Amino acid sequence: MSDPPNPSDARPASGSRLSPDTDPEESPTVRALAHAETDEEVLLGSRAYCREATREYGLDVDLSPVEWEVSTRAKRRAAAVKRPKIPGAEVGEPLDWREAAERTGTSLADLRTCTLSLTRAAFDAFDVGEWTATLRHELVHVEQFQRFGATDHGPAFRERAEAVSSTVNCPPFADPKYVLRCGECETVVGRRYRECKLVREYDEYRSSCCGSEIVCLRQN
């Protein structure tokens, strides 16, 4: 798979920003995700959607001990829940967190903390429906971890994933649909897997290498 695009490779000539469309039929968080460009926007939009999905789907998840990150290095996973490995913890057996903290010599806060790592290349490759389904998939992992101290893709996970309209396996990443090059030196300054602000308004941007116009090429 190609390396994920670097948002700093192309910059707006005018400094303007795209605002989410005011579509009353869509959730504001979904609209924001549809137009997210920077890693920070991906992170903030995903966090907001997870809060919304937790309520909508009745997920027993406490998001306060969850930390967040955007990964630009992951190649094979769309997202992941990074968590402590707790000896003896098994899916299906509710965990006594205080006992586990004492047994492992770890503070309760540290033991309960997990990190939801979001892969930037996957966000760029997926449409919004695929991305929000990916987030719900990860929320099921968080739900299992917070109850059992462990998580897997077993029968209980599959049943829960189906209940929240998600899947056990995430779709594969696609090759970039659009490649953006510097009009002067032809350096690739961006790759996009779906139509976005940079693709729609590429003529309003300049390359960071030469300060030249951007050429947008659609791949077959």
GROMACS .gro file of N, CA and C in nm, residues 43-163:
model
  363
   43LEU      N    1  -0.926   1.285   1.450
   43LEU     CA    2  -0.931   1.244   1.589
   43LEU      C    3  -1.053   1.301   1.660
   44LEU      N    4  -1.075   1.431   1.645
   44LEU     CA    5  -1.187   1.496   1.713
   44LEU      C    6  -1.320   1.443   1.660
   45GLY      N    7  -1.330   1.424   1.528
   45GLY     CA    8  -1.454   1.374   1.471
   45GLY      C    9  -1.482   1.231   1.514
   46SER      N   10  -1.378   1.149   1.520
   46SER     CA   11  -1.395   1.009   1.561
   46SER      C   12  -1.435   0.999   1.707
   47ARG      N   13  -1.373   1.081   1.791
   47ARG     CA   14  -1.410   1.080   1.933
   47ARG      C   15  -1.555   1.122   1.952
   48ALA      N   16  -1.595   1.226   1.879
   48ALA     CA   17  -1.733   1.273   1.890
   48ALA      C   18  -1.830   1.166   1.842
   49TYR      N   19  -1.795   1.097   1.732
   49TYR     CA   20  -1.883   0.992   1.683
   49TYR      C   21  -1.893   0.877   1.784
   50CYS      N   22  -1.782   0.841   1.846
   50CYS     CA   23  -1.784   0.732   1.944
   50CYS      C   24  -1.874   0.766   2.063
   51ARG      N   25  -1.874   0.891   2.105
   51ARG     CA   26  -1.966   0.931   2.213
   51ARG      C   27  -2.111   0.914   2.166
   52GLU      N   28  -2.137   0.954   2.043
   52GLU     CA   29  -2.272   0.943   1.988
   52GLU      C   30  -2.312   0.796   1.973
   53ALA      N   31  -2.222   0.713   1.919
   53ALA     CA   32  -2.253   0.572   1.896
   53ALA      C   33  -2.274   0.497   2.027
   54THR      N   34  -2.198   0.534   2.131
   54THR     CA   35  -2.214   0.469   2.261
   54THR      C   36  -2.356   0.486   2.312
   55ARG      N   37  -2.410   0.606   2.293
   55ARG     CA   38  -2.549   0.631   2.336
   55ARG      C   39  -2.648   0.562   2.243
   56GLU      N   40  -2.627   0.576   2.112
   56GLU     CA   41  -2.725   0.525   2.015
   56GLU      C   42  -2.737   0.374   2.020
   57TYR      N   43  -2.625   0.304   2.037
   57TYR     CA   44  -2.626   0.157   2.031
   57TYR      C   45  -2.625   0.092   2.169
   58GLY      N   46  -2.633   0.172   2.274
   58GLY     CA   47  -2.638   0.117   2.408
   58GLY      C   48  -2.513   0.043   2.449
   59LEU      N   49  -2.398   0.090   2.404
   59LEU     CA   50  -2.271   0.027   2.440
   59LEU      C   51  -2.235   0.063   2.584
   60ASP      N   52  -2.195  -0.036   2.660
   60ASP     CA   53  -2.156  -0.014   2.799
   60ASP      C   54  -2.008   0.024   2.803
   61VAL      N   55  -1.980   0.145   2.760
   61VAL     CA   56  -1.842   0.193   2.747
   61VAL      C   57  -1.826   0.325   2.821
   62ASP      N   58  -1.721   0.332   2.902
   62ASP     CA   59  -1.680   0.456   2.967
   62ASP      C   60  -1.563   0.511   2.886
   63LEU      N   61  -1.585   0.622   2.817
   63LEU     CA   62  -1.480   0.676   2.731
   63LEU      C   63  -1.377   0.760   2.807
   64SER      N   64  -1.402   0.789   2.934
   64SER     CA   65  -1.310   0.876   3.008
   64SER      C   66  -1.170   0.817   3.025
   65PRO      N   67  -1.153   0.684   3.045
   65PRO     CA   68  -1.017   0.632   3.056
   65PRO      C   69  -0.954   0.592   2.921
   66VAL      N   70  -1.023   0.625   2.810
   66VAL     CA   71  -0.972   0.588   2.678
   66VAL      C   72  -0.885   0.702   2.624
   67GLU      N   73  -0.764   0.667   2.584
   67GLU     CA   74  -0.676   0.764   2.518
   67GLU      C   75  -0.684   0.742   2.367
   68TRP      N   76  -0.642   0.844   2.292
   68TRP     CA   77  -0.661   0.842   2.146
   68TRP      C   78  -0.532   0.879   2.075
   69GLU      N   79  -0.512   0.821   1.957
   69GLU     CA   80  -0.399   0.858   1.874
   69GLU      C   81  -0.432   0.831   1.728
   70VAL      N   82  -0.364   0.902   1.639
   70VAL     CA   83  -0.372   0.875   1.495
   70VAL      C   84  -0.239   0.818   1.452
   71SER      N   85  -0.243   0.701   1.390
   71SER     CA   86  -0.121   0.636   1.345
   71SER      C   87  -0.104   0.657   1.194
   72THR      N   88   0.016   0.702   1.154
   72THR     CA   89   0.047   0.714   1.012
   72THR      C   90   0.140   0.602   0.967
   73ARG      N   91   0.168   0.507   1.055
   73ARG     CA   92   0.262   0.400   1.023
   73ARG      C   93   0.193   0.265   1.003
   74ALA      N   94   0.077   0.246   1.064
   74ALA     CA   95   0.008   0.117   1.052
   74ALA      C   96  -0.029   0.091   0.906
   75LYS      N   97  -0.013  -0.033   0.862
   75LYS     CA   98  -0.036  -0.069   0.723
   75LYS      C   99  -0.150  -0.169   0.705
   76ARG      N  100  -0.177  -0.251   0.805
   76ARG     CA  101  -0.270  -0.362   0.785
   76ARG      C  102  -0.397  -0.352   0.869
   77ARG      N  103  -0.400  -0.265   0.967
   77ARG     CA  104  -0.520  -0.256   1.050
   77ARG      C  105  -0.579  -0.116   1.040
   78ALA      N  106  -0.710  -0.109   1.038
   78ALA     CA  107  -0.778   0.020   1.026
   78ALA      C  108  -0.775   0.096   1.158
   79ALA      N  109  -0.780   0.022   1.267
   79ALA     CA  110  -0.776   0.082   1.400
   79ALA      C  111  -0.744  -0.030   1.497
   80ALA      N  112  -0.711   0.005   1.618
   80ALA     CA  113  -0.678  -0.097   1.718
   80ALA      C  114  -0.697  -0.040   1.858
   81VAL      N  115  -0.733  -0.128   1.951
   81VAL     CA  116  -0.738  -0.091   2.092
   81VAL      C  117  -0.613  -0.147   2.158
   82LYS      N  118  -0.524  -0.059   2.200
   82LYS     CA  119  -0.403  -0.099   2.271
   82LYS      C  120  -0.436  -0.101   2.420
   83ARG      N  121  -0.405  -0.213   2.486
   83ARG     CA  122  -0.448  -0.231   2.624
   83ARG      C  123  -0.344  -0.310   2.701
   84PRO      N  124  -0.346  -0.299   2.832
   84PRO     CA  125  -0.256  -0.381   2.914
   84PRO      C  126  -0.295  -0.529   2.902
   85LYS      N  127  -0.196  -0.615   2.907
   85LYS     CA  128  -0.222  -0.759   2.912
   85LYS      C  129  -0.235  -0.800   3.058
   86ILE      N  130  -0.352  -0.848   3.095
   86ILE     CA  131  -0.380  -0.880   3.235
   86ILE      C  132  -0.381  -1.032   3.251
   87PRO      N  133  -0.285  -1.089   3.322
   87PRO     CA  134  -0.279  -1.234   3.340
   87PRO      C  135  -0.410  -1.288   3.398
   88GLY      N  136  -0.459  -1.394   3.338
   88GLY     CA  137  -0.580  -1.458   3.388
   88GLY      C  138  -0.710  -1.399   3.338
   89ALA      N  139  -0.705  -1.285   3.272
   89ALA     CA  140  -0.829  -1.223   3.222
   89ALA      C  141  -0.880  -1.297   3.100
   90GLU      N  142  -1.010  -1.325   3.098
   90GLU     CA  143  -1.071  -1.397   2.987
   90GLU      C  144  -1.205  -1.335   2.952
   91VAL      N  145  -1.235  -1.331   2.824
   91VAL     CA  146  -1.367  -1.284   2.780
   91VAL      C  147  -1.473  -1.379   2.836
   92GLY      N  148  -1.574  -1.321   2.896
   92GLY     CA  149  -1.680  -1.401   2.956
   92GLY      C  150  -1.671  -1.409   3.107
   93GLU      N  151  -1.556  -1.369   3.163
   93GLU     CA  152  -1.535  -1.370   3.308
   93GLU      C  153  -1.515  -1.227   3.355
   94PRO      N  154  -1.619  -1.164   3.416
   94PRO     CA  155  -1.604  -1.026   3.464
   94PRO      C  156  -1.483  -1.011   3.555
   95LEU      N  157  -1.408  -0.904   3.534
   95LEU     CA  158  -1.283  -0.884   3.606
   95LEU      C  159  -1.303  -0.799   3.730
   96ASP      N  160  -1.242  -0.841   3.840
   96ASP     CA  161  -1.234  -0.758   3.960
   96ASP      C  162  -1.112  -0.668   3.941
   97TRP      N  163  -1.136  -0.545   3.901
   97TRP     CA  164  -1.026  -0.456   3.864
   97TRP      C  165  -0.935  -0.423   3.981
   98ARG      N  166  -0.990  -0.403   4.097
   98ARG     CA  167  -0.907  -0.370   4.214
   98ARG      C  168  -0.816  -0.488   4.250
   99GLU      N  169  -0.873  -0.608   4.246
   99GLU     CA  170  -0.791  -0.725   4.276
   99GLU      C  171  -0.681  -0.742   4.172
  100ALA      N  172  -0.716  -0.716   4.044
  100ALA     CA  173  -0.617  -0.730   3.938
  100ALA      C  174  -0.506  -0.626   3.952
  101ALA      N  175  -0.543  -0.505   3.994
  101ALA     CA  176  -0.443  -0.401   4.014
  101ALA      C  177  -0.347  -0.439   4.126
  102GLU      N  178  -0.401  -0.491   4.235
  102GLU     CA  179  -0.315  -0.534   4.347
  102GLU      C  180  -0.227  -0.652   4.305
  103ARG      N  181  -0.285  -0.744   4.231
  103ARG     CA  182  -0.213  -0.864   4.191
  103ARG      C  183  -0.099  -0.832   4.095
  104THR      N  184  -0.118  -0.735   4.009
  104THR     CA  185  -0.016  -0.701   3.909
  104THR      C  186   0.075  -0.588   3.954
  105GLY      N  187   0.045  -0.528   4.070
  105GLY     CA  188   0.126  -0.416   4.117
  105GLY      C  189   0.114  -0.294   4.028
  106THR      N  190  -0.003  -0.275   3.970
  106THR     CA  191  -0.028  -0.162   3.880
  106THR      C  192  -0.138  -0.077   3.938
  107SER      N  193  -0.129   0.054   3.917
  107SER     CA  194  -0.236   0.140   3.965
  107SER      C  195  -0.364   0.108   3.889
  108LEU      N  196  -0.477   0.126   3.955
  108LEU     CA  197  -0.605   0.097   3.893
  108LEU      C  198  -0.625   0.182   3.769
  109ALA      N  199  -0.587   0.310   3.777
  109ALA     CA  200  -0.604   0.400   3.662
  109ALA      C  201  -0.523   0.353   3.542
  110ASP      N  202  -0.397   0.315   3.566
  110ASP     CA  203  -0.313   0.269   3.455
  110ASP      C  204  -0.364   0.138   3.396
  111LEU      N  205  -0.412   0.050   3.482
  111LEU     CA  206  -0.458  -0.080   3.435
  111LEU      C  207  -0.582  -0.066   3.347
  112ARG      N  208  -0.669   0.029   3.379
  112ARG     CA  209  -0.794   0.046   3.306
  112ARG      C  210  -0.778   0.131   3.181
  113THR      N  211  -0.663   0.193   3.164
  113THR     CA  212  -0.643   0.282   3.048
  113THR      C  213  -0.612   0.201   2.922
  114CYS      N  214  -0.684   0.229   2.816
  114CYS     CA  215  -0.653   0.172   2.686
  114CYS      C  216  -0.646   0.285   2.583
  115THR      N  217  -0.585   0.258   2.471
  115THR     CA  218  -0.568   0.360   2.367
  115THR      C  219  -0.634   0.314   2.239
  116LEU      N  220  -0.719   0.398   2.184
  116LEU     CA  221  -0.781   0.369   2.056
  116LEU      C  222  -0.696   0.435   1.948
  117SER      N  223  -0.624   0.352   1.873
  117SER     CA  224  -0.532   0.400   1.769
  117SER      C  225  -0.602   0.396   1.634
  118LEU      N  226  -0.610   0.510   1.567
  118LEU     CA  227  -0.679   0.524   1.440
  118LEU      C  228  -0.577   0.533   1.326
  119THR      N  229  -0.592   0.451   1.226
  119THR     CA  230  -0.498   0.450   1.114
  119THR      C  231  -0.540   0.552   1.010
  120ARG      N  232  -0.454   0.649   0.985
  120ARG     CA  233  -0.489   0.758   0.894
  120ARG      C  234  -0.514   0.707   0.751
  121ALA      N  235  -0.432   0.615   0.704
  121ALA     CA  236  -0.450   0.562   0.569
  121ALA      C  237  -0.586   0.494   0.553
  122ALA      N  238  -0.634   0.428   0.658
  122ALA     CA  239  -0.764   0.363   0.652
  122ALA      C  240  -0.875   0.467   0.646
  123PHE      N  241  -0.862   0.573   0.726
  123PHE     CA  242  -0.962   0.680   0.720
  123PHE      C  243  -0.971   0.737   0.579
  124ASP      N  244  -0.856   0.758   0.515
  124ASP     CA  245  -0.855   0.813   0.380
  124ASP      C  246  -0.912   0.714   0.278
  125ALA      N  247  -0.896   0.584   0.303
  125ALA     CA  248  -0.941   0.483   0.208
  125ALA      C  249  -1.090   0.455   0.219
  126PHE      N  250  -1.145   0.462   0.339
  126PHE     CA  251  -1.283   0.422   0.362
  126PHE      C  252  -1.379   0.537   0.335
  127ASP      N  253  -1.503   0.501   0.299
  127ASP     CA  254  -1.607   0.603   0.301
  127ASP      C  255  -1.653   0.619   0.446
  128VAL      N  256  -1.739   0.716   0.470
  128VAL     CA  257  -1.777   0.747   0.608
  128VAL      C  258  -1.847   0.630   0.674
  129GLY      N  259  -1.932   0.558   0.597
  129GLY     CA  260  -2.001   0.444   0.655
  129GLY      C  261  -1.905   0.335   0.699
  130GLU      N  262  -1.802   0.309   0.618
  130GLU     CA  263  -1.703   0.208   0.656
  130GLU      C  264  -1.623   0.253   0.778
  131TRP      N  265  -1.593   0.383   0.784
  131TRP     CA  266  -1.515   0.432   0.898
  131TRP      C  267  -1.595   0.427   1.028
  132THR      N  268  -1.720   0.469   1.024
  132THR     CA  269  -1.801   0.466   1.146
  132THR      C  270  -1.825   0.322   1.191
  133ALA      N  271  -1.839   0.229   1.095
  133ALA     CA  272  -1.852   0.087   1.132
  133ALA      C  273  -1.724   0.037   1.197
  134THR      N  274  -1.609   0.086   1.148
  134THR     CA  275  -1.480   0.051   1.209
  134THR      C  276  -1.474   0.101   1.352
  135LEU      N  277  -1.521   0.222   1.375
  135LEU     CA  278  -1.519   0.277   1.511
  135LEU      C  279  -1.609   0.196   1.603
  136ARG      N  280  -1.724   0.153   1.554
  136ARG     CA  281  -1.812   0.070   1.638
  136ARG      C  282  -1.748  -0.064   1.669
  137HIS      N  283  -1.676  -0.119   1.571
  137HIS     CA  284  -1.600  -0.242   1.594
  137HIS      C  285  -1.504  -0.224   1.710
  138GLU      N  286  -1.432  -0.113   1.710
  138GLU     CA  287  -1.335  -0.089   1.818
  138GLU      C  288  -1.405  -0.062   1.951
  139LEU      N  289  -1.521  -0.001   1.947
  139LEU     CA  290  -1.595   0.021   2.072
  139LEU      C  291  -1.638  -0.110   2.136
  140VAL      N  292  -1.667  -0.213   2.054
  140VAL     CA  293  -1.698  -0.344   2.111
  140VAL      C  294  -1.575  -0.400   2.182
  141HIS      N  295  -1.456  -0.379   2.125
  141HIS     CA  296  -1.334  -0.420   2.194
  141HIS      C  297  -1.319  -0.347   2.327
  142VAL      N  298  -1.345  -0.216   2.326
  142VAL     CA  299  -1.334  -0.139   2.451
  142VAL      C  300  -1.435  -0.190   2.552
  143GLU      N  301  -1.557  -0.219   2.507
  143GLU     CA  302  -1.661  -0.269   2.597
  143GLU      C  303  -1.617  -0.401   2.660
  144GLN      N  304  -1.562  -0.492   2.580
  144GLN     CA  305  -1.515  -0.619   2.635
  144GLN      C  306  -1.400  -0.598   2.732
  145PHE      N  307  -1.305  -0.514   2.694
  145PHE     CA  308  -1.191  -0.490   2.782
  145PHE      C  309  -1.234  -0.433   2.915
  146GLN      N  310  -1.325  -0.338   2.913
  146GLN     CA  311  -1.366  -0.274   3.038
  146GLN      C  312  -1.447  -0.368   3.127
  147ARG      N  313  -1.507  -0.469   3.070
  147ARG     CA  314  -1.582  -0.565   3.151
  147ARG      C  315  -1.497  -0.683   3.194
  148PHE      N  316  -1.416  -0.733   3.101
  148PHE     CA  317  -1.344  -0.858   3.126
  148PHE      C  318  -1.194  -0.842   3.142
  149GLY      N  319  -1.139  -0.727   3.105
  149GLY     CA  320  -0.993  -0.710   3.106
  149GLY      C  321  -0.926  -0.779   2.990
  150ALA      N  322  -1.005  -0.827   2.894
  150ALA     CA  323  -0.954  -0.898   2.776
  150ALA      C  324  -1.054  -0.878   2.664
  151THR      N  325  -1.011  -0.901   2.541
  151THR     CA  326  -1.101  -0.893   2.427
  151THR      C  327  -1.048  -0.981   2.316
  152ASP      N  328  -1.139  -1.031   2.231
  152ASP     CA  329  -1.098  -1.114   2.118
  152ASP      C  330  -1.202  -1.100   2.008
  153HIS      N  331  -1.195  -1.186   1.907
  153HIS     CA  332  -1.294  -1.184   1.799
  153HIS      C  333  -1.380  -1.310   1.802
  154GLY      N  334  -1.403  -1.363   1.921
  154GLY     CA  335  -1.478  -1.486   1.937
  154GLY      C  336  -1.627  -1.467   1.916
  155PRO      N  337  -1.705  -1.571   1.950
  155PRO     CA  338  -1.850  -1.568   1.927
  155PRO      C  339  -1.920  -1.449   1.994
  156ALA      N  340  -1.880  -1.416   2.117
  156ALA     CA  341  -1.943  -1.305   2.186
  156ALA      C  342  -1.917  -1.174   2.113
  157PHE      N  343  -1.794  -1.159   2.062
  157PHE     CA  344  -1.762  -1.038   1.988
  157PHE      C  345  -1.844  -1.031   1.859
  158ARG      N  346  -1.853  -1.142   1.787
  158ARG     CA  347  -1.926  -1.143   1.661
  158ARG      C  348  -2.072  -1.107   1.682
  159GLU      N  349  -2.131  -1.161   1.787
  159GLU     CA  350  -2.271  -1.130   1.817
  159GLU      C  351  -2.289  -0.983   1.850
  160ARG      N  352  -2.196  -0.930   1.929
  160ARG     CA  353  -2.207  -0.788   1.968
  160ARG      C  354  -2.181  -0.696   1.848
  161ALA      N  355  -2.084  -0.732   1.763
  161ALA     CA  356  -2.054  -0.651   1.646
  161ALA      C  357  -2.176  -0.643   1.554
  162GLU      N  358  -2.245  -0.756   1.539
  162GLU     CA  359  -2.365  -0.756   1.456
  162GLU      C  360  -2.473  -0.667   1.515
  163ALA      N  361  -2.482  -0.666   1.648
  163ALA     CA  362  -2.585  -0.586   1.716
  163ALA      C  363  -2.562  -0.436   1.697
   0.00000   0.00000   0.00000
